[in-house]
Structures are given as structure tokens and as C-alpha cells.
PDB file of C-alpha atoms in Angstrom:
ATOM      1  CA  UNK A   1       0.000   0.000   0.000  1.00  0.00           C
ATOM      2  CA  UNK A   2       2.556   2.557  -0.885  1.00  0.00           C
ATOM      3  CA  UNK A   3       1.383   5.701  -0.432  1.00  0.00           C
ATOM      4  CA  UNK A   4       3.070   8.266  -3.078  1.00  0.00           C
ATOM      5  CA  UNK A   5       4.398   5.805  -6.025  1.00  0.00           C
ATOM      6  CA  UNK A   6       6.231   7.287  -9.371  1.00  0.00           C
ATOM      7  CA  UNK A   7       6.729   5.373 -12.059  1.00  0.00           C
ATOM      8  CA  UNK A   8       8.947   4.371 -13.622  1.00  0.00           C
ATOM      9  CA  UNK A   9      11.983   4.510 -10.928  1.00  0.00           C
ATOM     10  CA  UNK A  10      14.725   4.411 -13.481  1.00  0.00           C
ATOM     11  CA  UNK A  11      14.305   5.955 -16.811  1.00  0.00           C
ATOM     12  CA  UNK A  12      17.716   6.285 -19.793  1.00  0.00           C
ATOM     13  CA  UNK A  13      16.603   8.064 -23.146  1.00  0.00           C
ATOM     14  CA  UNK A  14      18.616   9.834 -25.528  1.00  0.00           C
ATOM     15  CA  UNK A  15      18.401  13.632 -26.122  1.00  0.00           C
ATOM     16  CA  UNK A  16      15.481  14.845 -27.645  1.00  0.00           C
ATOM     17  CA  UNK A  17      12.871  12.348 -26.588  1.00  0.00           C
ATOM     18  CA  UNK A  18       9.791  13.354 -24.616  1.00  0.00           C
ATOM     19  CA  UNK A  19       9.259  11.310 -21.958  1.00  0.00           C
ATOM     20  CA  UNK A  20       6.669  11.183 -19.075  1.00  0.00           C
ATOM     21  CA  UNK A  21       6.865  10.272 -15.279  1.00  0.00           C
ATOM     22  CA  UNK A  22       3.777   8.999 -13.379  1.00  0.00           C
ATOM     23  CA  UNK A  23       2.690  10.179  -9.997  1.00  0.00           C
ATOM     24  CA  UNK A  24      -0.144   8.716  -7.698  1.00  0.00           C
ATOM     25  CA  UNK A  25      -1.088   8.712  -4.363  1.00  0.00           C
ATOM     26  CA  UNK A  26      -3.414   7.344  -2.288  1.00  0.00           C
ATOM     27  CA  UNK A  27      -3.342   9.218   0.874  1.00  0.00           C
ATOM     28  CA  UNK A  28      -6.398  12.062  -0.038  1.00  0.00           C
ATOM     29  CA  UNK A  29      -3.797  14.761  -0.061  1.00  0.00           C
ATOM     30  CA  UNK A  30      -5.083  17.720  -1.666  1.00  0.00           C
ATOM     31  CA  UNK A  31      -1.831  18.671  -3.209  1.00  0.00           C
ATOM     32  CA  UNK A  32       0.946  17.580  -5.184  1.00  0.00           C
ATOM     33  CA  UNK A  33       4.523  18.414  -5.829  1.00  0.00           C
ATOM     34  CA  UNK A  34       7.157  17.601  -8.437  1.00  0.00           C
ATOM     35  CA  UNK A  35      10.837  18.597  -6.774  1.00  0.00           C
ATOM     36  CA  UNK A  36      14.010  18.031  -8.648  1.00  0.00           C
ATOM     37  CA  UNK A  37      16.977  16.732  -7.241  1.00  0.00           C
ATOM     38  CA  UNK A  38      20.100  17.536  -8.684  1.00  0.00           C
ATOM     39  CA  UNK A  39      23.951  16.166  -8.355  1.00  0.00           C
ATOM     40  CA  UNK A  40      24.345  17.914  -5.446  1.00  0.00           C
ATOM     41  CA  UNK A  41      21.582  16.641  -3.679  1.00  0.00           C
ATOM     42  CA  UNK A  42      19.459  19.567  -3.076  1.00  0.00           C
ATOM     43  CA  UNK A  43      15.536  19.320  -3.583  1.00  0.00           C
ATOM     44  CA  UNK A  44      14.055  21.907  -5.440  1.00  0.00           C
ATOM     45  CA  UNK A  45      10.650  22.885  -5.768  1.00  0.00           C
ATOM     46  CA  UNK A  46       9.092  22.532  -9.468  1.00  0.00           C
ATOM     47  CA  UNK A  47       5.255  22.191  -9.155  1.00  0.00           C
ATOM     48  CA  UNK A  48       2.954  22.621  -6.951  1.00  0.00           C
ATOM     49  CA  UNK A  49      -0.746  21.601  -7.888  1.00  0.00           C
ATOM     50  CA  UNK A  50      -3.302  22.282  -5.375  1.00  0.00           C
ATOM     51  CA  UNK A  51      -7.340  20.239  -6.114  1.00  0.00           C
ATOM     52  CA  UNK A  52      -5.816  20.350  -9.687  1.00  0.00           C
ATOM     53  CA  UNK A  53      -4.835  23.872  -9.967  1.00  0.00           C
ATOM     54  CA  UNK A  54      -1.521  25.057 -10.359  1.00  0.00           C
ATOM     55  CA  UNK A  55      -0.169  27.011  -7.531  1.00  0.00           C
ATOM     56  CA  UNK A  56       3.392  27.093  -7.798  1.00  0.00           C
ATOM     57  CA  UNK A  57       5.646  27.010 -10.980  1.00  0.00           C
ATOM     58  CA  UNK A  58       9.459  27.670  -9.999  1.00  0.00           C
ATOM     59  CA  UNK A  59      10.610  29.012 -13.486  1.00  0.00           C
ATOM     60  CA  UNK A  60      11.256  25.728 -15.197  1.00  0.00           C
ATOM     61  CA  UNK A  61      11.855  25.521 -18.670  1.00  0.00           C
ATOM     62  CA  UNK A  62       8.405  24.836 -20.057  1.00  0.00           C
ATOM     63  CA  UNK A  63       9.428  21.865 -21.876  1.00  0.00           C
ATOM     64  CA  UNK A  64       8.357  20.548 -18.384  1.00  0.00           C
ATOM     65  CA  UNK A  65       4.318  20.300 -18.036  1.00  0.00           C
ATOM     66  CA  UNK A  66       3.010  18.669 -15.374  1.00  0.00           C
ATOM     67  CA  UNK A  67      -0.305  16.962 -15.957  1.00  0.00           C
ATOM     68  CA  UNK A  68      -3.173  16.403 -13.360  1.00  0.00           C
ATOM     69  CA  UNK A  69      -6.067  13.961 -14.591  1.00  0.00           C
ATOM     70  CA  UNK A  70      -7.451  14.338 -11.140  1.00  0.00           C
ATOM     71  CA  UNK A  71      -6.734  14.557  -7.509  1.00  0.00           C
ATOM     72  CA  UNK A  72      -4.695  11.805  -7.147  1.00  0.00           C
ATOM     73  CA  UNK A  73      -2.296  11.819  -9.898  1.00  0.00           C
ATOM     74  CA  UNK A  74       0.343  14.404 -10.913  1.00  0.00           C
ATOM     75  CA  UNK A  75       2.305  13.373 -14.447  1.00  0.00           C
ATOM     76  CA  UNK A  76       5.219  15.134 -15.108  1.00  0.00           C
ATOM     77  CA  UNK A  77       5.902  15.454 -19.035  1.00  0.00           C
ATOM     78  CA  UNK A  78       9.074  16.892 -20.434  1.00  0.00           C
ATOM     79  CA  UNK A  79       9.826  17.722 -23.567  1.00  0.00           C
ATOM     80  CA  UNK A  80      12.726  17.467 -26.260  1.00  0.00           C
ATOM     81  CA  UNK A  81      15.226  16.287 -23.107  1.00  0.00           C
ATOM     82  CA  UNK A  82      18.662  17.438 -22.814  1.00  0.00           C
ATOM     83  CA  UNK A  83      21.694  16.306 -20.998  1.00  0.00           C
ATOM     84  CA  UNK A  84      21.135  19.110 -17.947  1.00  0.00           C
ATOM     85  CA  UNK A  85      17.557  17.337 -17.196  1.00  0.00           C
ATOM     86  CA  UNK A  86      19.252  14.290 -15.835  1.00  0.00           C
ATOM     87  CA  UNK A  87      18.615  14.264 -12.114  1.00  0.00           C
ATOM     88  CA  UNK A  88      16.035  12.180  -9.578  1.00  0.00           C
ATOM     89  CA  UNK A  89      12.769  13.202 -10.050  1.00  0.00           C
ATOM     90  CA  UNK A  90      10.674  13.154  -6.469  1.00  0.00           C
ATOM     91  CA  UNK A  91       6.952  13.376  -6.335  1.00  0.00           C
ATOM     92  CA  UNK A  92       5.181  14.549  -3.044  1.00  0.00           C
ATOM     93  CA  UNK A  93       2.109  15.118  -1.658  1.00  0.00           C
ATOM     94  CA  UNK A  94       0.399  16.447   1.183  1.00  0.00           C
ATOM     95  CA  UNK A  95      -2.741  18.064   2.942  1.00  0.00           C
ATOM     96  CA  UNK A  96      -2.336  21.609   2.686  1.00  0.00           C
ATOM     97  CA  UNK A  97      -4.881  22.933   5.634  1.00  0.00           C
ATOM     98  CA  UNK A  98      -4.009  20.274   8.398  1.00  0.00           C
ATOM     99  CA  UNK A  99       0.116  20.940   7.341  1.00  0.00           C
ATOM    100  CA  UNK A 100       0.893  17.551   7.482  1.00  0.00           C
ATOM    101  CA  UNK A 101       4.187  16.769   6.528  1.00  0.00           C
ATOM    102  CA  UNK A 102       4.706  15.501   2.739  1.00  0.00           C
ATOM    103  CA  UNK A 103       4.876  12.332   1.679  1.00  0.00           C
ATOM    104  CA  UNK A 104       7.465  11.477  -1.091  1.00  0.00           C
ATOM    105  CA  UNK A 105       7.800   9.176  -3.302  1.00  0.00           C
ATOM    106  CA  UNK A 106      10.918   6.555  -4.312  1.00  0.00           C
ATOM    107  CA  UNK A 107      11.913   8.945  -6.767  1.00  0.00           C
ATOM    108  CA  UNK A 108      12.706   8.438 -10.465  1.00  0.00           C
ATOM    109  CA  UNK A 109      16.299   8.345 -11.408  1.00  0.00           C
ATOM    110  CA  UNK A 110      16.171  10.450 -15.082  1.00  0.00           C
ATOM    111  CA  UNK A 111      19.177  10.057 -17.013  1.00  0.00           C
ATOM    112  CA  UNK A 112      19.769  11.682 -20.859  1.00  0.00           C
ATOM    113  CA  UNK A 113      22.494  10.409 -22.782  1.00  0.00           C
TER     114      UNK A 113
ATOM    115  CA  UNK B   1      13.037  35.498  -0.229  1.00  0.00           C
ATOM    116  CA  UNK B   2      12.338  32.387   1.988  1.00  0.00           C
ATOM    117  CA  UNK B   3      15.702  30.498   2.555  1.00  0.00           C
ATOM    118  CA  UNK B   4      16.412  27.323   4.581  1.00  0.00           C
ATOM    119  CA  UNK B   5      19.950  27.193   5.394  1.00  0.00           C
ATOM    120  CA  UNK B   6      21.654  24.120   7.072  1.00  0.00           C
ATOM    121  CA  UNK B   7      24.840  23.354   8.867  1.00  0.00           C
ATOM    122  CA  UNK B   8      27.181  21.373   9.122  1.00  0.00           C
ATOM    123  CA  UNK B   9      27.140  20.263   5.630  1.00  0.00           C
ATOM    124  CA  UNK B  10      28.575  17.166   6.166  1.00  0.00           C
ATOM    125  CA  UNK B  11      29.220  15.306   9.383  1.00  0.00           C
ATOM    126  CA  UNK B  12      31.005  11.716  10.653  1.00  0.00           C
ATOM    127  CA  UNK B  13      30.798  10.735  13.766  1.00  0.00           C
ATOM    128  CA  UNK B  14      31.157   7.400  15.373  1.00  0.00           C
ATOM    129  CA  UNK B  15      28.806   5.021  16.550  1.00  0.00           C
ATOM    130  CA  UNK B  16      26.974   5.406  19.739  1.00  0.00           C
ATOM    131  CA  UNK B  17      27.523   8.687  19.973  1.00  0.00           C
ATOM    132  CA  UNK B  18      25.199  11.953  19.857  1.00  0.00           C
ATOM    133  CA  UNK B  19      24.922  14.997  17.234  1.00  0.00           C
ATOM    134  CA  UNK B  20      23.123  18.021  16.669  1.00  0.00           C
ATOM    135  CA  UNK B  21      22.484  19.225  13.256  1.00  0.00           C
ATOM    136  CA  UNK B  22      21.436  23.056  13.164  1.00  0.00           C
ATOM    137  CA  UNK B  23      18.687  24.750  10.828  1.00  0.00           C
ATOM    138  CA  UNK B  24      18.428  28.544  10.581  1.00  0.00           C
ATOM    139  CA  UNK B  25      15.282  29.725   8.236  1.00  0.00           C
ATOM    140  CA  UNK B  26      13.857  32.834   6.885  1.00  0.00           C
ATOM    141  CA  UNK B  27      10.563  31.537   5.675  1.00  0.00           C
ATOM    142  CA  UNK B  28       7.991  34.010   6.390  1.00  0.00           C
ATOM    143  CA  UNK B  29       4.989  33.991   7.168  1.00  0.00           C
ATOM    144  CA  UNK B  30       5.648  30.211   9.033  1.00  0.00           C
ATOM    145  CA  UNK B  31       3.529  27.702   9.460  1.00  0.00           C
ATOM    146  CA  UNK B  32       5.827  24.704  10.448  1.00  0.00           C
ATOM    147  CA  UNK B  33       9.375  22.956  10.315  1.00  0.00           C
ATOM    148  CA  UNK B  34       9.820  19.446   9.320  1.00  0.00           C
ATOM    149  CA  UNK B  35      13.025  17.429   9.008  1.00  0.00           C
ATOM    150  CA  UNK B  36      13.553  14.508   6.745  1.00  0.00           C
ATOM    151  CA  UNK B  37      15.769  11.577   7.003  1.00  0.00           C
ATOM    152  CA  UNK B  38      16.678  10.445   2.969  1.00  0.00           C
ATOM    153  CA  UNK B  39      18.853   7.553   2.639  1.00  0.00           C
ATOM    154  CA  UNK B  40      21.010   7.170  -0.060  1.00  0.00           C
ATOM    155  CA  UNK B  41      18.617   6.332  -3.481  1.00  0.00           C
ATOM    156  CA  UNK B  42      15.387   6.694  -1.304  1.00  0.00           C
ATOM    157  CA  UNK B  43      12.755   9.469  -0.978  1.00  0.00           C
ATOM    158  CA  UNK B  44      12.807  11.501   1.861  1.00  0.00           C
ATOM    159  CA  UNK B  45      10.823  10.308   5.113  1.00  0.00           C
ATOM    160  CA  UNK B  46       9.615  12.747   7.488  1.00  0.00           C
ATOM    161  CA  UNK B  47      10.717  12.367  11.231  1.00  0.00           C
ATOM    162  CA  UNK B  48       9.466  15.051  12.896  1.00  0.00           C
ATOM    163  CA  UNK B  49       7.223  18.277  11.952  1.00  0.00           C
ATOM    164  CA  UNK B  50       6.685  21.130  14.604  1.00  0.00           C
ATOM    165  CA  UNK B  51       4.648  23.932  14.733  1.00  0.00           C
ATOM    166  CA  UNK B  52       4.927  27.683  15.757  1.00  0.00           C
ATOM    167  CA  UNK B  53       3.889  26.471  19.246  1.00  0.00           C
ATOM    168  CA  UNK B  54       6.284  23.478  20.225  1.00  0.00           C
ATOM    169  CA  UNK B  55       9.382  23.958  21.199  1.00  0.00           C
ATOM    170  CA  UNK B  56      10.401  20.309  20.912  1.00  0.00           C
ATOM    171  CA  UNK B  57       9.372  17.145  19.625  1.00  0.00           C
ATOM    172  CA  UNK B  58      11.157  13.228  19.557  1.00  0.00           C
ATOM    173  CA  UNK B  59      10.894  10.478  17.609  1.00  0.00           C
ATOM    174  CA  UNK B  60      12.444   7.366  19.306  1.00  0.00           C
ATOM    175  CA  UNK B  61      16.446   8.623  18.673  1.00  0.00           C
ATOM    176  CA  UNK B  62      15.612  11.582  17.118  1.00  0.00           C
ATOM    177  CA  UNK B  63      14.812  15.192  18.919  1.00  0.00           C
ATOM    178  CA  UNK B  64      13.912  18.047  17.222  1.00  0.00           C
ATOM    179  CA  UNK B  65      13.762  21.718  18.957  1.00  0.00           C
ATOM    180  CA  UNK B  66      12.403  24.614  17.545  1.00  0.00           C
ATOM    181  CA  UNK B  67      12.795  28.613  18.781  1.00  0.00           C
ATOM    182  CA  UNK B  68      10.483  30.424  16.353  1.00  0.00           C
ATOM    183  CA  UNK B  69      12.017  33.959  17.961  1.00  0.00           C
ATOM    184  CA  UNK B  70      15.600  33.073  16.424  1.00  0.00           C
ATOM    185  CA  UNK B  71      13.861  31.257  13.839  1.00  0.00           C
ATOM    186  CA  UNK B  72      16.092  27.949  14.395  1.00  0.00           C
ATOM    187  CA  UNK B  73      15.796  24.652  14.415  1.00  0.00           C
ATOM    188  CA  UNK B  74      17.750  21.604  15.658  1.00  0.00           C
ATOM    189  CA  UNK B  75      17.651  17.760  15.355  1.00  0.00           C
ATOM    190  CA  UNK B  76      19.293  15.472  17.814  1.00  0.00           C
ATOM    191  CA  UNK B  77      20.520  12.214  17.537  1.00  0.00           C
ATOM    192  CA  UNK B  78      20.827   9.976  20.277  1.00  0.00           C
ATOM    193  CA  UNK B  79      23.441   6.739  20.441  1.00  0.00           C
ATOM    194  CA  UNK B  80      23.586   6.905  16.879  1.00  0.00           C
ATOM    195  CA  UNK B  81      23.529   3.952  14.808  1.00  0.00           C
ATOM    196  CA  UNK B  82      25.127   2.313  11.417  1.00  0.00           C
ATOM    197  CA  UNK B  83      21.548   3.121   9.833  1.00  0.00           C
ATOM    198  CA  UNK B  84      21.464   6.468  10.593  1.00  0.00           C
ATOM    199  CA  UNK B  85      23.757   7.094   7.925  1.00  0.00           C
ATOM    200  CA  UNK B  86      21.564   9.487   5.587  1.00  0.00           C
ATOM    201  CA  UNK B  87      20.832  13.164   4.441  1.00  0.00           C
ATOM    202  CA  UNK B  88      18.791  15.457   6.720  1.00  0.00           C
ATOM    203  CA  UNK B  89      16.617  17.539   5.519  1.00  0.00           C
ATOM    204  CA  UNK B  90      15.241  20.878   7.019  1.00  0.00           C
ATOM    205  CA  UNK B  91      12.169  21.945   5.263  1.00  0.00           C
ATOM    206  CA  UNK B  92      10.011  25.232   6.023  1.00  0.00           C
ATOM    207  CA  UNK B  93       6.287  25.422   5.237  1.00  0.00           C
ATOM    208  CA  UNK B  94       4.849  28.688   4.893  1.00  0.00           C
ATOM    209  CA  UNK B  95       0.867  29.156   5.760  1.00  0.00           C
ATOM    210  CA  UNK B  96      -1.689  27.265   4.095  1.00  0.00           C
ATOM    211  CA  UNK B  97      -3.581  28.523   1.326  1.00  0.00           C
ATOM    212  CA  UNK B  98      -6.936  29.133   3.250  1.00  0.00           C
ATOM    213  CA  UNK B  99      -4.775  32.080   4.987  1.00  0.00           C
ATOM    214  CA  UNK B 100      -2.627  33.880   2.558  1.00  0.00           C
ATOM    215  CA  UNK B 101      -4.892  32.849  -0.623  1.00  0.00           C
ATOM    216  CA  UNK B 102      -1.643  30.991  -2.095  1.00  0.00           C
ATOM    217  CA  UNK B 103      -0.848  27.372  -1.747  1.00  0.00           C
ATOM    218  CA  UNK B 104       1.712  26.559   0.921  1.00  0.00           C
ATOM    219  CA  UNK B 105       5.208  26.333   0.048  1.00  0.00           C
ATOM    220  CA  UNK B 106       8.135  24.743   1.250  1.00  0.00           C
ATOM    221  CA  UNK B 107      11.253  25.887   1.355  1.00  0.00           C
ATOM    222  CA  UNK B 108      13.981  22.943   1.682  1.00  0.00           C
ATOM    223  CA  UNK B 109      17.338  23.319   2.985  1.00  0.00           C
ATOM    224  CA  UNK B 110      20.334  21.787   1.426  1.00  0.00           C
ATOM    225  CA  UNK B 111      21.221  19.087   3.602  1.00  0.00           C
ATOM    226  CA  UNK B 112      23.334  17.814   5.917  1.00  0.00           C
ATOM    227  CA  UNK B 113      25.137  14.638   4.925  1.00  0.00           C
ATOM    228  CA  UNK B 114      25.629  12.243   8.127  1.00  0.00           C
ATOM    229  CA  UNK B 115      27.855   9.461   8.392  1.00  0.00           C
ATOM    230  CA  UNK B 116      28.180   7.217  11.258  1.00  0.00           C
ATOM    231  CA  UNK B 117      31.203   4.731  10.894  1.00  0.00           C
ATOM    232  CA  UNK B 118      32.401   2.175  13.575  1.00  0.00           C
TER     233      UNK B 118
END
């Protein structure tokens, strides 16, 4: 019963692809996040989507669009990859009014060669 | 702008024995501090979140203080063990969208890299 799962948890694709990463979670969160973790192990914020609205875009390139068929899913899609997108890829969710700590996922190792 | 700022950035100490890590924010207005525990490969786990009101919270090994004056934040580890070996996370939540109209935001520090060797 994993609570925030991505999918898939590795991913390798050349440079130009588009590729997609799937969120769910099954906790009743009312919002979702898409952070990007780079070499140096720092999380950064991407998305933020809040009952399916978005609340928070951090500047990323908009080859990056996330997705949200409903409240329990959060895709991220990104566009014409290049080497510089290669990082781990963490969803997260959590219930914005009671602020509850987020949940993460297991991450999705992205790597563009 | 909101920062989260974390120190030491890297830390060994042996086994059985205690360490603080420090977390100094800016995140305004605040609404609460969590730490995470990320092992290597792994999504962060939460292991403690505190609000403007508590001063300090534990989890088995793990006690976290808070002074929301000075606006810092520690985490304590007790008898430390093999498997404590990880990243720890500071992370900052600012209010929740049914105050400030905006969804919440958090505001992650860097890190602090623990290893705990024998």
C-alpha cells in the first residue's frame, strides 16, 4: 500500500525524446509536488498543484508540463530532453490545511544520454 | 526570499555517539518545520514536523527543537547507529492557502550529509 508511487523509478533516453513520469497517491492529499533533485543533492521545488490547480511554478523551462487527470495523480511530461535534465525526479504530496508533513515518493532516477 | 539554510554540511561521527544538526530559516509567514531523514537512493521520510507552538518534539532517537524567535531549528541524535547514515533535511512550510490565498510552500534546505562509521 505505498502511499506516493512514481513510475517508472529508473528511466535512460537519448536527447530529444519526450518522456513522461507517473505520480499517484493514495493518501487524499489535496496537493501535489514535483521537486528536482540535482547532483548535489538539493531538492528543489518545481510544481505545486493544489485540487488540480496550479499554484506554484518555480521558473522551469516549459518543456516541463506537469499533468493532473485528477486529484490523485500528478504526471510530469518533459519535452525534447537534454543532458542538464538528468537528475532524480521526487513526487510529493500532502494536505495543505491540516500541514501535514509531505509524503514522497521513491523517486525516479532520469538520465539523458 | 524564503531560505532554509543548514549546517554542518557534512558530518562523521562514530557510533553510539550523539549529534546536533542546526537549521536557521527565513521563511515568512511560518507555518511549520519538518526534518527529513533520505537515505542514499530513497525518498525523503519525514521524522518530525513542529509547529509555531512546540518547542520540541522526539521520535524514538531523534529530537527536534524549535525557537520560532531566532527562527532555528535543531535535530538530535541519540546513540547513533550504522543506519542512521543518511541526508537530513530541514524543510520550512509557509501558511496554508486558506490564509494567505496561495498554496503553501516549502522551502527545503540543502542538507546535511551524516555518516556514522564504527
Amino acid at each position: 500500500d505505498t502511499a506516493v508511487s512514481q513510475t517508472p523509478k529508473y528511466l535512460v533516453t537519448q536527447m530529444g525524446n519526450d518522456k513522461s513520469i507517473k505520480c499517484e497517491q493514495n493518501l487524499g492529499h489535496d496537493t501535489m509536488y514535483w521537486y528536482k533533485q540535482d547532483s548535489k543533492k538539493f531538492l528543489k521545488i518545481m510544481f505545486s498543484y493544489n485540487n488540480k490547480e496550479l499554484i506554484i511554478n518555480e521558473t522551469v523551462p516549459n518543456r516541463f508540463s506537469p499533468k493532473s487527470p485528477d486529484k490523485a495523480h500528478l504526471n510530469l511530461h518533459i519535452n525534447s530532453l537534454e543532458l542538464g535534465d538528468s537528475a532524480v525526479y521526487f513526487c510529493a504530496s500532502s494536505q495543505a490545511d491540516r500541514g501535514l508533513g509531505a509524503f514522497f515518493g521513491q523517486g525516479t532516477r532520469l538520465t539523458v544520454v | 526570499k524564503n531560505q532554509v539554510e543548514q549546517s554542518p554540511q557534512s558530518l562523521i561521527i562514530l557510533e553510539g555517539k550523539n549529534c546536533t544538526l542546526q537549521c536557521n530559516y527565513t521563511v515568512s509567514p511560518f507555518s511549520n518545520l519538518r526534518w527529513y531523514k533520505q537515505d542514499t537512493g530513497r525518498g525523503p521520510v519525514s521524522l518530525t514536523i513542529m509547529t509555531f507552538s512546540e518547542n520540541t518534539k522526539s521520535n524514538g532517537r531523534y529530537t527536534a527543537t524549535l525557537d520560532a524567535d531566532t527562527k532555528q531549528s535543531s535535530l538530535h541524535i541519540t546513540a547513533s547507529q550504522l543506519s542512521d547514515s543518511a541526508s537530513y533535511i530541514c524543510v520550512v512550510s509557509d501558511l496554508p492557502r486558506g490564509l494567505t490565498g496561495g498554496g503553501n510552500k516549502l522551502t527545503f534546505g540543502t542538507g546535511t550529509q551524516l555518516k556514522v562509521e564504527l
